[in-house]
CSV table of C-alpha atoms in Angstrom, one decimal:
chain,number,residue,atom,x,y,z
A,1,MET,CA,11.9,14.9,13.9
A,2,PHE,CA,12.1,14.1,9.8
A,3,ALA,CA,16.0,14.7,9.1
A,4,GLY,CA,15.9,17.2,6.4
A,5,ILE,CA,12.1,17.1,5.1
A,6,PHE,CA,9.5,20.1,4.9
A,7,LEU,CA,6.5,20.2,3.6
A,8,VAL,CA,6.4,23.5,2.3
A,9,GLY,CA,10.2,22.7,0.5
A,10,ILE,CA,8.5,20.0,-0.7
A,11,ILE,CA,5.4,21.9,-2.2
A,12,ILE,CA,7.4,25.0,-3.2
A,13,GLY,CA,10.9,23.8,-4.2
A,14,VAL,CA,12.3,25.5,-1.1
A,15,MET,CA,14.0,23.9,1.9
A,16,ALA,CA,13.4,25.2,5.5
A,17,THR,CA,13.1,23.2,8.8
A,18,PRO,CA,13.3,19.9,9.4
A,19,SER,CA,9.3,19.1,9.7
A,20,LEU,CA,6.6,17.9,7.4
A,21,THR,CA,3.8,19.0,10.1
A,22,GLY,CA,4.2,22.6,9.4
A,23,SER,CA,1.9,24.7,7.2
A,24,VAL,CA,1.4,23.2,3.8
A,25,VAL,CA,2.5,26.5,2.2
A,26,ALA,CA,2.7,29.6,3.4
A,27,ASP,CA,-0.6,31.3,5.0
A,28,ALA,CA,-3.1,32.6,2.5
A,29,PRO,CA,-5.2,35.8,3.1
A,30,ASP,CA,-8.0,34.4,5.6
A,31,GLU,CA,-10.5,36.4,3.2
A,32,ASN,CA,-8.9,34.3,0.5
A,33,ILE,CA,-9.5,31.2,2.0
A,34,SER,CA,-12.9,32.1,3.5
A,35,GLY,CA,-14.2,33.2,-0.3
A,36,LEU,CA,-12.8,29.9,-1.6
A,37,ILE,CA,-14.7,27.8,1.4
A,38,THR,CA,-18.1,29.5,0.1
A,39,LEU,CA,-17.3,29.2,-3.1
A,40,ALA,CA,-17.0,25.2,-2.9
A,41,GLY,CA,-18.7,23.4,-5.4
A,42,THR,CA,-20.2,19.8,-5.1
A,43,ASP,CA,-19.6,17.8,-2.2
A,44,ILE,CA,-17.7,14.5,-3.2
A,45,GLY,CA,-17.6,13.0,0.6
A,46,ALA,CA,-15.2,12.3,2.8
A,47,GLU,CA,-13.2,9.3,2.5
A,48,ALA,CA,-13.0,10.7,-1.6
A,49,ALA,CA,-11.6,13.9,-0.3
A,50,ALA,CA,-9.6,12.7,2.2
A,51,LYS,CA,-7.8,10.6,-0.4
A,52,LYS,CA,-7.1,13.0,-2.4
A,53,ALA,CA,-5.4,15.0,-0.1
A,54,THR,CA,-3.5,12.2,1.3
A,55,ASP,CA,-2.4,11.3,-2.4
A,56,TYR,CA,-1.5,14.4,-3.0
A,57,ILE,CA,1.0,14.9,-0.5
A,58,MET,CA,2.8,11.4,-1.0
A,59,GLU,CA,3.0,12.5,-4.8
A,60,ARG,CA,4.7,15.2,-4.0
A,61,LEU,CA,7.3,14.0,-1.4
A,62,SER,CA,8.0,10.6,-3.3
A,63,LEU,CA,9.4,12.3,-5.5
A,64,SER,CA,13.0,13.3,-3.2
A,65,TYR,CA,11.9,10.5,-0.6
A,66,PRO,CA,11.8,7.5,-2.2
A,67,GLY,CA,9.7,5.3,1.0
A,68,ILE,CA,7.8,8.0,2.0
A,69,GLU,CA,4.7,6.5,3.7
A,70,VAL,CA,1.8,8.9,4.0
A,71,ALA,CA,-1.7,7.5,4.6
A,72,TYR,CA,-5.7,8.8,6.6
A,73,GLU,CA,-5.8,8.3,9.7
A,74,GLY,CA,-9.4,10.9,11.1
A,75,ILE,CA,-11.9,12.2,8.4
A,76,GLY,CA,-14.9,14.2,10.2
A,77,GLU,CA,-16.7,17.4,9.3
A,78,SER,CA,-14.8,20.2,10.7
A,79,GLU,CA,-16.8,21.8,13.6
A,80,ASP,CA,-14.5,25.4,13.2
A,81,ILE,CA,-14.3,26.0,9.3
A,82,PRO,CA,-17.7,25.2,7.5
A,83,ASN,CA,-17.8,23.2,4.3
A,84,THR,CA,-14.7,21.7,5.1
A,85,TYR,CA,-13.5,17.8,6.1
A,86,GLU,CA,-10.7,17.8,9.0
A,87,VAL,CA,-8.4,14.8,7.7
A,88,SER,CA,-5.5,13.8,10.1
A,89,ILE,CA,-2.4,12.9,8.1
A,90,VAL,CA,0.2,10.3,9.6
A,91,MET,CA,3.5,10.8,7.1
A,92,THR,CA,6.5,8.2,8.1
A,93,PHE,CA,10.1,8.7,6.8
A,94,GLU,CA,12.5,6.2,7.7
A,95,GLY,CA,10.5,4.8,11.3
A,96,GLN,CA,9.8,8.0,12.1
A,97,PRO,CA,5.8,8.9,12.1
A,98,GLN,CA,4.6,12.3,12.0
A,99,THR,CA,1.0,13.2,12.6
A,100,ALA,CA,-0.6,16.9,10.9
A,101,PRO,CA,-4.7,17.9,10.8
A,102,TYR,CA,-5.0,19.4,7.4
A,103,HIS,CA,-8.6,21.0,6.2
A,104,VAL,CA,-10.3,19.6,2.5
A,105,THR,CA,-12.7,21.6,0.8
A,106,LYS,CA,-15.7,19.1,0.3
A,107,ASP,CA,-15.8,19.6,-3.8
A,108,GLY,CA,-11.9,17.8,-2.7
A,109,LYS,CA,-10.6,21.1,-4.5
A,110,TRP,CA,-8.6,23.2,-1.9
A,111,MET,CA,-6.8,21.7,1.1
A,112,PHE,CA,-5.0,24.2,4.0
A,113,GLY,CA,-3.2,25.3,6.6
A,114,GLY,CA,-2.0,27.2,3.8
A,115,LEU,CA,-3.5,26.5,1.0
A,116,ILE,CA,-2.3,24.1,-1.7
A,117,ASP,CA,-5.0,23.9,-5.7
A,118,LEU,CA,-5.0,19.9,-5.7
A,119,ASP,CA,-5.6,20.5,-9.1
A,120,GLU,CA,-2.7,21.7,-9.9
A,121,GLU,CA,-0.5,18.9,-13.0
A,122,LEU,CA,2.1,17.3,-10.9
A,123,PRO,CA,5.9,17.4,-12.0
A,124,GLU,CA,7.0,14.5,-13.7
A,125,PRO,CA,8.3,11.5,-11.3
A,126,THR,CA,11.5,10.2,-10.8
A,127,THR,CA,12.3,5.9,-10.4
A,128,PRO,CA,15.2,4.5,-8.6
A,129,THR,CA,16.6,2.7,-11.1
A,130,GLU,CA,19.3,1.7,-8.8
A,131,PRO,CA,17.3,0.7,-5.2
A,132,GLU,CA,19.1,-0.3,-2.8
A,133,SER,CA,18.9,-2.7,0.5
A,134,PRO,CA,20.8,-1.0,3.5
A,135,GLY,CA,20.6,-3.4,6.1
A,136,VAL,CA,18.9,-6.0,4.5
A,137,PRO,CA,21.5,-9.5,5.1
A,138,LYS,CA,22.8,-11.7,2.4
A,139,SER,CA,21.8,-15.0,1.9
A,140,ASP,CA,22.3,-18.0,-0.7
A,141,LYS,CA,18.0,-18.0,-1.6
A,142,PRO,CA,16.1,-14.7,-0.2
A,143,VAL,CA,13.7,-15.3,1.5
A,144,VAL,CA,11.0,-12.7,0.2
A,145,ASP,CA,7.4,-11.8,2.4
A,146,LEU,CA,5.7,-9.2,1.0
A,147,PHE,CA,2.5,-8.5,3.2
A,148,ILE,CA,-0.6,-6.9,2.4
A,149,MET,CA,-4.7,-6.6,2.2
A,150,SER,CA,-6.2,-8.3,-1.0
A,151,TYR,CA,-8.5,-5.1,-1.4
A,152,CYS,CA,-6.1,-2.7,-0.5
A,153,PRO,CA,-5.2,-0.5,-3.7
A,154,TYR,CA,-1.5,0.0,-3.2
A,155,GLY,CA,-1.3,-3.6,-1.8
A,156,LEU,CA,-2.6,-4.7,-5.3
A,157,GLN,CA,-0.3,-1.9,-6.4
A,158,ALA,CA,3.0,-3.8,-4.5
A,159,GLN,CA,1.4,-7.2,-5.5
A,160,LYS,CA,1.0,-6.4,-9.7
A,161,ALA,CA,4.8,-4.8,-9.1
A,162,MET,CA,6.3,-8.3,-7.3
A,163,LEU,CA,4.4,-11.1,-9.4
A,164,PRO,CA,7.2,-10.4,-12.9
A,165,VAL,CA,9.7,-11.1,-10.0
A,166,MET,CA,8.2,-14.2,-9.2
A,167,GLU,CA,8.2,-15.4,-12.7
A,168,LEU,CA,11.6,-14.4,-13.6
A,169,LEU,CA,13.8,-15.1,-10.4
A,170,GLY,CA,11.7,-19.0,-9.5
A,171,ASP,CA,12.8,-20.7,-7.2
A,172,ASN,CA,16.3,-19.3,-6.9
A,173,ALA,CA,14.1,-16.9,-4.2
A,174,GLU,CA,11.5,-17.6,-1.5
A,175,ILE,CA,8.8,-14.8,-2.3
A,176,ASN,CA,5.9,-14.8,-0.6
A,177,ILE,CA,2.3,-13.3,-0.4
A,178,LYS,CA,1.3,-12.5,3.5
A,179,TRP,CA,-1.4,-11.2,4.7
A,180,VAL,CA,-1.6,-8.2,7.3
A,181,SER,CA,-3.0,-9.4,10.8
A,182,TYR,CA,-6.3,-7.6,9.9
A,183,VAL,CA,-8.6,-6.0,7.2
A,184,MET,CA,-10.1,-2.8,6.5
A,185,HIS,CA,-11.9,-4.1,3.5
A,186,GLY,CA,-14.7,-6.1,4.9
A,187,LYS,CA,-15.7,-9.3,4.7
A,188,LYS,CA,-14.9,-10.1,0.9
A,189,GLU,CA,-11.7,-9.3,1.8
A,190,ILE,CA,-11.5,-12.1,4.4
A,191,ASP,CA,-13.1,-14.2,2.1
A,192,GLU,CA,-10.0,-13.2,-0.8
A,193,ASN,CA,-7.1,-13.9,1.8
A,194,ASN,CA,-8.5,-17.2,2.7
A,195,VAL,CA,-8.2,-17.8,-1.4
A,196,GLN,CA,-4.8,-16.7,-1.7
A,197,TYR,CA,-3.3,-17.9,1.3
A,198,CYS,CA,-4.6,-21.4,0.4
A,199,ILE,CA,-3.7,-21.7,-3.1
A,200,GLN,CA,0.1,-20.7,-2.6
A,201,LYS,CA,-0.1,-23.7,0.2
A,202,GLU,CA,-2.2,-26.5,-2.1
A,203,GLU,CA,-1.0,-25.8,-5.1
A,204,PRO,CA,1.4,-22.5,-5.6
A,205,GLU,CA,2.9,-23.6,-8.8
A,206,LYS,CA,-0.9,-22.1,-10.0
A,207,TYR,CA,-0.8,-19.0,-7.7
A,208,VAL,CA,1.5,-16.4,-10.3
A,209,VAL,CA,-1.1,-17.1,-12.7
A,210,PHE,CA,-4.0,-16.6,-11.2
A,211,ALA,CA,-3.2,-13.8,-9.3
A,212,HIS,CA,-2.2,-11.8,-12.3
A,213,CYS,CA,-5.9,-12.2,-13.6
A,214,PHE,CA,-7.2,-11.3,-10.1
A,215,THR,CA,-5.5,-8.1,-9.8
A,216,GLN,CA,-6.6,-7.5,-12.6
A,217,LYS,CA,-10.4,-8.6,-12.5
A,218,ASP,CA,-11.6,-9.2,-9.4
A,219,ASP,CA,-13.2,-12.1,-10.1
A,220,SER,CA,-11.5,-14.9,-8.2
A,221,GLU,CA,-14.3,-17.4,-9.1
A,222,ALA,CA,-13.2,-16.6,-13.0
A,223,CYS,CA,-9.6,-16.8,-12.3
A,224,ARG,CA,-9.6,-19.6,-10.3
A,225,GLU,CA,-10.9,-21.3,-13.5
A,226,GLU,CA,-8.2,-19.9,-15.6
A,227,ALA,CA,-6.0,-20.6,-13.4
A,228,GLY,CA,-7.1,-25.0,-12.5
A,229,ILE,CA,-7.6,-24.3,-9.1
A,230,ASP,CA,-9.1,-27.5,-7.5
A,231,GLU,CA,-11.7,-26.4,-6.0
A,232,ALA,CA,-12.3,-29.5,-3.6
A,233,LYS,CA,-8.5,-29.1,-2.5
A,234,LEU,CA,-9.1,-25.0,-1.7
A,235,GLU,CA,-12.6,-25.2,0.1
A,236,ALA,CA,-11.0,-28.0,2.4
A,237,CYS,CA,-7.8,-26.1,3.1
A,238,ILE,CA,-10.0,-22.9,4.0
A,239,SER,CA,-12.0,-25.0,6.2
A,240,ALA,CA,-9.2,-26.1,8.3
A,241,LEU,CA,-7.6,-22.2,8.1
A,242,ASP,CA,-11.1,-21.4,9.1
A,243,GLU,CA,-11.4,-23.4,12.1
A,244,GLU,CA,-7.4,-23.3,13.1
A,245,PHE,CA,-7.5,-19.8,13.2
A,246,LYS,CA,-11.3,-19.1,14.7
A,247,ILE,CA,-11.3,-16.4,11.3
A,248,SER,CA,-15.5,-16.0,11.1
A,249,GLU,CA,-15.6,-15.9,14.7
A,250,LEU,CA,-14.0,-13.0,15.3
A,251,PHE,CA,-15.5,-11.6,12.4
A,252,GLU,CA,-18.3,-12.0,14.3
A,253,ASP,CA,-17.3,-10.5,17.3
A,254,LYS,CA,-17.0,-7.2,16.7
A,255,SER,CA,-15.1,-6.7,21.0
A,256,THR,CA,-12.1,-8.6,19.0
A,257,TRP,CA,-11.7,-6.1,16.0
A,258,SER,CA,-9.2,-3.7,16.1
A,259,GLY,CA,-9.4,-1.0,17.5
A,260,GLY,CA,-12.8,-1.2,17.3
A,261,SER,CA,-13.1,-0.8,13.3
A,262,TYR,CA,-11.2,-3.3,11.4
A,263,PRO,CA,-11.5,-7.7,12.3
A,264,GLN,CA,-8.5,-9.4,13.2
A,265,TYR,CA,-6.9,-11.1,10.1
A,266,PRO,CA,-4.8,-13.4,12.0
A,267,VAL,CA,-3.2,-16.8,9.9
A,268,ASP,CA,0.0,-14.2,9.7
A,269,ALA,CA,0.0,-12.5,13.2
A,270,GLU,CA,3.4,-13.9,15.1
A,271,GLU,CA,4.9,-12.6,11.5
A,272,ASN,CA,3.3,-9.5,11.8
A,273,ALA,CA,4.7,-8.5,15.5
A,274,LYS,CA,7.9,-9.8,14.3
A,275,PHE,CA,8.7,-8.1,11.6
A,276,GLY,CA,6.5,-4.2,13.3
A,277,VAL,CA,3.5,-4.6,10.1
A,278,ARG,CA,1.8,-2.2,10.2
A,279,GLY,CA,0.5,-1.4,6.8
A,280,SER,CA,-0.3,-2.8,3.2
A,281,PRO,CA,1.8,-3.5,1.5
A,282,THR,CA,4.9,-4.0,3.7
A,283,LEU,CA,7.9,-5.8,2.5
A,284,VAL,CA,10.5,-7.8,4.3
A,285,ILE,CA,14.0,-9.2,2.9
A,286,ASN,CA,15.6,-11.7,5.0
A,287,GLY,CA,13.9,-10.6,8.2
A,288,ILE,CA,14.1,-7.0,7.7
A,289,THR,CA,11.6,-5.0,7.0
A,290,THR,CA,13.0,-2.7,3.7
A,291,SER,CA,11.1,-0.5,0.6
A,292,ALA,CA,11.7,0.0,-2.7
A,293,ALA,CA,9.7,1.6,-5.6
A,294,ARG,CA,6.5,-0.7,-7.0
A,295,VAL,CA,7.7,-1.0,-9.7
A,296,PRO,CA,9.0,-4.6,-10.8
A,297,GLU,CA,12.7,-3.6,-12.0
A,298,ALA,CA,13.1,-1.8,-8.5
A,299,TYR,CA,11.7,-4.7,-6.8
A,300,LYS,CA,13.9,-7.1,-8.8
A,301,GLN,CA,16.5,-5.3,-7.9
A,302,VAL,CA,16.5,-5.0,-4.4
A,303,ILE,CA,15.6,-8.7,-4.0
A,304,CYS,CA,18.7,-9.5,-6.6
A,305,ASN,CA,21.0,-7.2,-4.0
A,306,ALA,CA,19.9,-9.5,-1.1
A,307,PHE,CA,21.9,-12.5,-3.2
A,308,ASN,CA,24.8,-13.9,-1.8
A,309,THR,CA,25.8,-14.5,-5.8
A,310,PRO,CA,23.1,-12.7,-7.6
A,311,PRO,CA,21.6,-15.9,-10.2
A,312,ILE,CA,21.9,-15.0,-14.2
A,313,GLU,CA,18.2,-14.4,-13.9
A,314,CYS,CA,19.0,-11.4,-12.0
A,315,GLU,CA,20.7,-10.1,-15.2
A,316,GLY,CA,16.8,-10.0,-16.5
A,317,GLU,CA,15.4,-6.4,-17.7
A,318,LEU,CA,11.6,-5.9,-16.5
A,319,PRO,CA,9.0,-3.3,-16.5
A,320,THR,CA,10.2,0.0,-15.2
A,321,GLY,CA,7.0,1.8,-15.3
A,322,GLN,CA,4.7,2.1,-12.4
A,323,ALA,CA,1.4,-0.2,-11.7
A,324,SER,CA,-1.8,1.8,-10.9
A,325,ALA,CA,-3.2,1.8,-7.6
A,326,GLY,CA,-6.1,-0.8,-7.3
A,327,PHE,CA,-7.6,-2.9,-10.0
A,328,GLY,CA,-6.1,-3.4,-13.8
A,329,GLY,CA,-3.8,-1.3,-15.5
A,330,ASP,CA,-0.1,-1.7,-17.3
A,331,PHE,CA,2.9,-0.7,-15.6
A,332,GLU,CA,2.8,2.8,-17.7
A,333,SER,CA,-0.5,3.8,-16.9
A,334,GLY,CA,-0.2,4.3,-12.6
A,335,VAL,CA,3.4,5.9,-12.9
A,336,GLY,CA,3.5,8.2,-9.5
A,337,THR,CA,0.3,7.1,-7.8
A,338,ALA,CA,0.3,6.8,-4.5
A,339,ALA,CA,4.1,5.5,-4.6
A,340,ALA,CA,4.3,4.8,-1.1
A,341,ALA,CA,1.2,5.2,0.5
A,342,GLN,CA,-0.1,2.3,2.8
A,343,CYS,CA,-3.7,1.1,4.2
A,344,ALA,CA,-2.8,1.5,7.4
């Protein structure tokens, strides 16, 4: 059970009982809900409706509970309530998940048990300026692993936030972009994971330039050219990687897919298991899974807190805005957007 969290309290400002899986707001009269369902407009699709509901819940909770994770597991047309989708939403805080079903009107306007206006303007979010890394041991040279999927919007958000830290700290810390052991965005994600794995392996000094470009443009080929990547060396690495981990074979054999839906991507599978990686992004510092706001300054501080003696570079200032989820955007455009959501 989540200590001290109750979704009703977050939405209407009243703390009540320690549960996230109760009604979202006080129940609306049945006739009001029926009328809203009848009047629902254009169907925006199940995925879009589920994402809008999940992002809304995540934004509300993250204002008071940095590090909370909210994601949807299952989506389907409701068999009980016409013109709605039933969405199974998982809320995880301090390692404790809770799952609750919600109904979202097909136009993406309303969500209920109880009733939430998804178009209501959100309050201004707050960004932690002094994040801590509880339980993370200190070392002379922290090892930082950020596990992502290359096409996960939230992984891209975290990657954009980490790149300025990689530039600032340089060789003072070992910061790696690593890979969740399955993919959720098709063959293109496998191909891009391969590219980025091999750039880091073969030409690590060019990786940040490439990644800055890719997270903005979604054009791997153009970004490899911009970064001056040796294509022959890259192709040889990808071929060897595929042979070692049987990546293509696993993709073709759907019986090996996670849950029957997601192809395996096993290059960092051992570390996924070791650190309990359950989605994109997952942050691990000195062997401990932790969290921080997806903000360059917040990432810098949580890493600098893991030094025995922080280098002078830790005194440098980085952007305090949050990058938008997905490709493109600057560090101000996405403030408050899916601050702790994952692809999971």
